[in-house]
mmCIF file of C-alpha atoms in Angstrom:
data_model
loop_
_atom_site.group_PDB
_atom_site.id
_atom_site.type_symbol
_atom_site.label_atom_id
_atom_site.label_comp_id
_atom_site.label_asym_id
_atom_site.label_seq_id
_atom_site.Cartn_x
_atom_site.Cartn_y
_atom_site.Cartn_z
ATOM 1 C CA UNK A 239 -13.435 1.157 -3.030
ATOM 2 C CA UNK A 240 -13.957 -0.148 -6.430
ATOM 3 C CA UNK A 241 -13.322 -3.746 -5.234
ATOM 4 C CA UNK A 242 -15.749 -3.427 -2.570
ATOM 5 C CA UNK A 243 -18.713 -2.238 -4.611
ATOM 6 C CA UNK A 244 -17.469 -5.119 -7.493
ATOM 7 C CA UNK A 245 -17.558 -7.504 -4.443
ATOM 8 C CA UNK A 246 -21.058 -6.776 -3.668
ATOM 9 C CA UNK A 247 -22.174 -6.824 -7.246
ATOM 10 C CA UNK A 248 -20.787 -10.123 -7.685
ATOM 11 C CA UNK A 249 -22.409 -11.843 -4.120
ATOM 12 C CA UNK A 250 -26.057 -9.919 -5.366
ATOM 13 C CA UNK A 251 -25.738 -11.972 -8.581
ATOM 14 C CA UNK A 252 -24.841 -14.751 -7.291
ATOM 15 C CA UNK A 253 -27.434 -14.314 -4.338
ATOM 16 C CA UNK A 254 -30.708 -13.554 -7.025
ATOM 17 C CA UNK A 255 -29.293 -16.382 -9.105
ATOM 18 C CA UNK A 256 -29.476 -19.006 -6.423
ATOM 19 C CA UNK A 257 -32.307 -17.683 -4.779
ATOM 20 C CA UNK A 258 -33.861 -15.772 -7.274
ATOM 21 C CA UNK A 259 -35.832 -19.295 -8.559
ATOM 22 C CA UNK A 260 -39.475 -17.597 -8.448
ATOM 23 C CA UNK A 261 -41.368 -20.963 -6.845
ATOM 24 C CA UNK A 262 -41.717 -22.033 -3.189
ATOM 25 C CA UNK A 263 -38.917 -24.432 -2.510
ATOM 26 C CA UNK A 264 -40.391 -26.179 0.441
ATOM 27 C CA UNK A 265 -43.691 -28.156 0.875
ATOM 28 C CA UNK A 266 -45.239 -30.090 3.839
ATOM 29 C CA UNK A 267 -48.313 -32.214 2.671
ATOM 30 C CA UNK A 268 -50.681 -35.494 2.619
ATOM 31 C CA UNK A 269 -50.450 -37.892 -0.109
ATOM 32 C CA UNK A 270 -52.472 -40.525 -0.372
ATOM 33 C CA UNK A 271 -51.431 -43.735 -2.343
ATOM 34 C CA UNK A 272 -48.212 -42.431 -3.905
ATOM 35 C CA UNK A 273 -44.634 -44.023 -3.508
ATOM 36 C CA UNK A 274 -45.641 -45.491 0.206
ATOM 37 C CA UNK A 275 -48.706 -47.415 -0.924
ATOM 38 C CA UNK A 276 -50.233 -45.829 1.966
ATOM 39 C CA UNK A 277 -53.467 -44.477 2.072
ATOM 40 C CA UNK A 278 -52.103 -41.875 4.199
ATOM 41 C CA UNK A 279 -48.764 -40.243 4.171
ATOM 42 C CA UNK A 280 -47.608 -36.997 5.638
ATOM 43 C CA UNK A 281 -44.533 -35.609 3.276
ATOM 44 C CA UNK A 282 -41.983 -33.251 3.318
ATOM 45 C CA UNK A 283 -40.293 -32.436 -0.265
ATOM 46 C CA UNK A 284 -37.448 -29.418 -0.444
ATOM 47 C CA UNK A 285 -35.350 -28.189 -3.459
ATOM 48 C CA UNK A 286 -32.099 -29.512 -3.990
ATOM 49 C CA UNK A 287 -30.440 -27.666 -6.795
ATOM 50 C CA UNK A 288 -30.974 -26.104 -10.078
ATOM 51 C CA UNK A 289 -30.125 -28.731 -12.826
ATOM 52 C CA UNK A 290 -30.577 -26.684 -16.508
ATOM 53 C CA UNK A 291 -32.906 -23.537 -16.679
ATOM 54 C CA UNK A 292 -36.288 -25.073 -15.681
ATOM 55 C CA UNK A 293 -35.063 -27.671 -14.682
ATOM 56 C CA UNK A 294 -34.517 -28.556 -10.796
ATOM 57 C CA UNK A 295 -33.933 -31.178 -8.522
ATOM 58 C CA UNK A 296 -36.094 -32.053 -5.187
ATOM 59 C CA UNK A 297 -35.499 -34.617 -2.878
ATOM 60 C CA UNK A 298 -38.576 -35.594 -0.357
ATOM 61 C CA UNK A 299 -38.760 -37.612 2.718
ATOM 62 C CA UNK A 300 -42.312 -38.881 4.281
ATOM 63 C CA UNK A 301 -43.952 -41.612 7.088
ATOM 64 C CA UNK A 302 -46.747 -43.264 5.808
ATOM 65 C CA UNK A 303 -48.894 -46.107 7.532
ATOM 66 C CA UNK A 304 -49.982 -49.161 5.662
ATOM 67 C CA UNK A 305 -52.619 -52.626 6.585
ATOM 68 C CA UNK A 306 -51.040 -55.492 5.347
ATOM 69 C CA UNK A 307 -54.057 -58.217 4.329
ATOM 70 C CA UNK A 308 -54.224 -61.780 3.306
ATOM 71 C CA UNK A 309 -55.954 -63.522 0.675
ATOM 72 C CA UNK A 310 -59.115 -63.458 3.033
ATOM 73 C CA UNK A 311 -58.696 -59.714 3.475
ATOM 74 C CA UNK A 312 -58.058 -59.915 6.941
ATOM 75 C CA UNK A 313 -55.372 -57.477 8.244
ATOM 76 C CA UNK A 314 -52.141 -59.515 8.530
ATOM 77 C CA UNK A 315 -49.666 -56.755 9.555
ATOM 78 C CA UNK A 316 -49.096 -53.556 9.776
ATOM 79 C CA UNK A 317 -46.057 -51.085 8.522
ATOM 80 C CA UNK A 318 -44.552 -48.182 9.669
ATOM 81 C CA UNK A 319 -43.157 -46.658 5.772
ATOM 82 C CA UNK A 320 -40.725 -44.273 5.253
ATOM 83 C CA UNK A 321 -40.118 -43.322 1.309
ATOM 84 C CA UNK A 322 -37.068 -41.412 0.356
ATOM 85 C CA UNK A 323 -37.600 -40.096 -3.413
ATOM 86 C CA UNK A 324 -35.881 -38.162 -5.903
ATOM 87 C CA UNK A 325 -38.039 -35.941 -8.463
ATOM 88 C CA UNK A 326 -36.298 -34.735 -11.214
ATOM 89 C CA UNK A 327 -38.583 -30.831 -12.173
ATOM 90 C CA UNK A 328 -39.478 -29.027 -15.082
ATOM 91 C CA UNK A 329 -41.791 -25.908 -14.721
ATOM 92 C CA UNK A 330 -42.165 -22.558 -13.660
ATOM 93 C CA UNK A 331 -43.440 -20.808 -10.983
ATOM 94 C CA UNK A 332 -46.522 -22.602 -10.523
ATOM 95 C CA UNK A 333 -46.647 -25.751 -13.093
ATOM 96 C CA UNK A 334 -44.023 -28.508 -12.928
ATOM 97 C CA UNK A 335 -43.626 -31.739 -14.454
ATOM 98 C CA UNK A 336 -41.629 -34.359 -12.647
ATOM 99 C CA UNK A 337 -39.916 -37.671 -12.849
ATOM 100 C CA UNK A 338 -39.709 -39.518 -9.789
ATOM 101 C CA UNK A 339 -37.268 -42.613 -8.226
ATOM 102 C CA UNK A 340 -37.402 -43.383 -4.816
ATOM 103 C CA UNK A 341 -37.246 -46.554 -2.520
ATOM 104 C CA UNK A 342 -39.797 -47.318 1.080
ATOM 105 C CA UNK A 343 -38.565 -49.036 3.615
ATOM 106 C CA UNK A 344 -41.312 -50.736 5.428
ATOM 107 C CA UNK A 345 -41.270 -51.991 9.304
ATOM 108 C CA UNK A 346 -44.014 -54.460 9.537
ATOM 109 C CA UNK A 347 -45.661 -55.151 12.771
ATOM 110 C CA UNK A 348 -47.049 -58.844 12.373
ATOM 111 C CA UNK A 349 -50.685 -59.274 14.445
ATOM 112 C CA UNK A 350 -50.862 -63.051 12.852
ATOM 113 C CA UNK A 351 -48.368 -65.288 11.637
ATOM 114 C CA UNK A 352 -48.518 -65.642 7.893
ATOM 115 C CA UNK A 353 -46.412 -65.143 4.957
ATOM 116 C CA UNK A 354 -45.826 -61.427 5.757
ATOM 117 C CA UNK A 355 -42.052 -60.403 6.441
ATOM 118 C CA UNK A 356 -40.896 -58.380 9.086
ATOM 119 C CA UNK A 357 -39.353 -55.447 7.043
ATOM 120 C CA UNK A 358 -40.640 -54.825 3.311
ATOM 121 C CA UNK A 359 -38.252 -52.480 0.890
ATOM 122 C CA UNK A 360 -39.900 -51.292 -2.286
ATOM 123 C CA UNK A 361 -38.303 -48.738 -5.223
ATOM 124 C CA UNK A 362 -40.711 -46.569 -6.927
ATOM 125 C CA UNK A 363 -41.287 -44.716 -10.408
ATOM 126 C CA UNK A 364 -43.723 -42.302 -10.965
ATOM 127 C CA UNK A 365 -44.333 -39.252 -13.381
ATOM 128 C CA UNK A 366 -46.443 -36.374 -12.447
ATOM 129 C CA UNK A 367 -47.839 -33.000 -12.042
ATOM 130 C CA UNK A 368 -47.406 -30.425 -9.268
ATOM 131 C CA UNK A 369 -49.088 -27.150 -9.272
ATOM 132 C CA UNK A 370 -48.441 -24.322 -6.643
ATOM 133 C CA UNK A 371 -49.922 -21.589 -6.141
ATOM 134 C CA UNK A 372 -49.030 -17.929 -4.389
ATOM 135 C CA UNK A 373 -50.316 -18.523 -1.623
ATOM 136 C CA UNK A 374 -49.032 -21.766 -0.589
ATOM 137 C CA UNK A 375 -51.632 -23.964 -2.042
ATOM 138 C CA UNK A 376 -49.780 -27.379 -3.440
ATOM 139 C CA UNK A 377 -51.432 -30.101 -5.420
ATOM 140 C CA UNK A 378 -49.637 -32.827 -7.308
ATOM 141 C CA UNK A 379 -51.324 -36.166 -9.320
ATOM 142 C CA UNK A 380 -48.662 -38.955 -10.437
ATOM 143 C CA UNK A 381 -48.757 -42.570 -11.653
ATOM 144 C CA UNK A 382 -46.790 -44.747 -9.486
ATOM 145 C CA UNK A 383 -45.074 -47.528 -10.435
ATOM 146 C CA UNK A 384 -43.714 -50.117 -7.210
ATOM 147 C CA UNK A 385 -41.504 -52.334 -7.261
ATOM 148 C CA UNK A 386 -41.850 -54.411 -4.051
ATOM 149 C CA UNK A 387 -39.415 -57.069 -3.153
ATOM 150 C CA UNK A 388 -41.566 -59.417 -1.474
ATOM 151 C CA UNK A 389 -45.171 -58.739 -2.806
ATOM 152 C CA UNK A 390 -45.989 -58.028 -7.083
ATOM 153 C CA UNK A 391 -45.252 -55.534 -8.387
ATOM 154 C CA UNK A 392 -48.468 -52.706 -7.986
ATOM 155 C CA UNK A 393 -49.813 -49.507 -10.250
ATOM 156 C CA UNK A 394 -51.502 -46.880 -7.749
ATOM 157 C CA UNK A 395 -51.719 -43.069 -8.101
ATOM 158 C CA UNK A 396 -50.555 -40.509 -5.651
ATOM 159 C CA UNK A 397 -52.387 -37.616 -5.071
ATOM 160 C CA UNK A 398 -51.002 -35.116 -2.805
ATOM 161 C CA UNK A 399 -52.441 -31.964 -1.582
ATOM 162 C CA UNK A 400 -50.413 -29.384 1.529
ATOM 163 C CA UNK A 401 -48.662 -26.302 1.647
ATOM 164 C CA UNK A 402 -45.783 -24.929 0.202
ATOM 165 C CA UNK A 403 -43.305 -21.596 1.138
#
């Protein structure tokens, strides 16, 4: 008897320690000119693992759509983008800081020939801030750094905005 109830003392703390983190550890949103270059991108970020006290790991996955122009500004291409980034968290609850490193691999859909290729890959950096409320509400602002490997290299910000549980 005595092992049992030590048994279930031992899986409750180990239970409220892993899931015991008091901030929603899944999102779905829009971001708009983060780690895809894409004016549009739908997203969906998860938590990976606790690191060091406040500090966590997420991993996010998105599809993004981006117009490819010439010198002329006339649309070139097209791309299909799919970033795959890393953010390194501090924060609590609702606040978090985060570091960022991903990489976008871009499927370009040519509409006239030019200089465009026909897949683009591109790592990013970025540092930020991610609030979430109670209810769901998630907002995050970042500077992006991107590193493409056929273009310059580009500054943007993201700015994201969804839901989060």
């Amino acid at each position: 008897m005595k092992s049992k109830i030590f048994l279930t003392i031992f899986m409750v703390m180990i239970l409220s320690n892993t899931f015991g983190q008091k901030f929603s550890k899944n999102s779905v949103y829009y971001d708009a000119y983060g780690h895809t270059r894409a004016p549009l991108s739908l997203n969906y970020e998860m938590y990976v693992c606790q690191i060091y006290k406040d500090f966590h790991l997420n991993g996010r996955i998105g599809i993004g759509h981006y117009k490819y122009s010439n010198s002329e500004d006339a649309v070139v291409g097209s791309a299909i983008i799919f970033p795959v980034v890393a953010l390194l968290e501090y924060g609590k609850k609702n606040h978090f800081v985060n570091l960022g490193a991903g990489y976008s691999a871009s499927f370009i859909k040519k509409k006239i020939d030019g200089d465009v290729p026909r897949f683009d890959g591109a790592y990013s950096l970025s540092v930020g801030y991610k609030y979430m409320d109670d209810a769901g509400l998630f907002l995050q602002l970042y500077p992006v750094i991107i590193f493409p490997q056929f273009s310059s290299n580009e500054i943007s910000a993201g700015i994201s905005l969804g839901f989060s549980w």
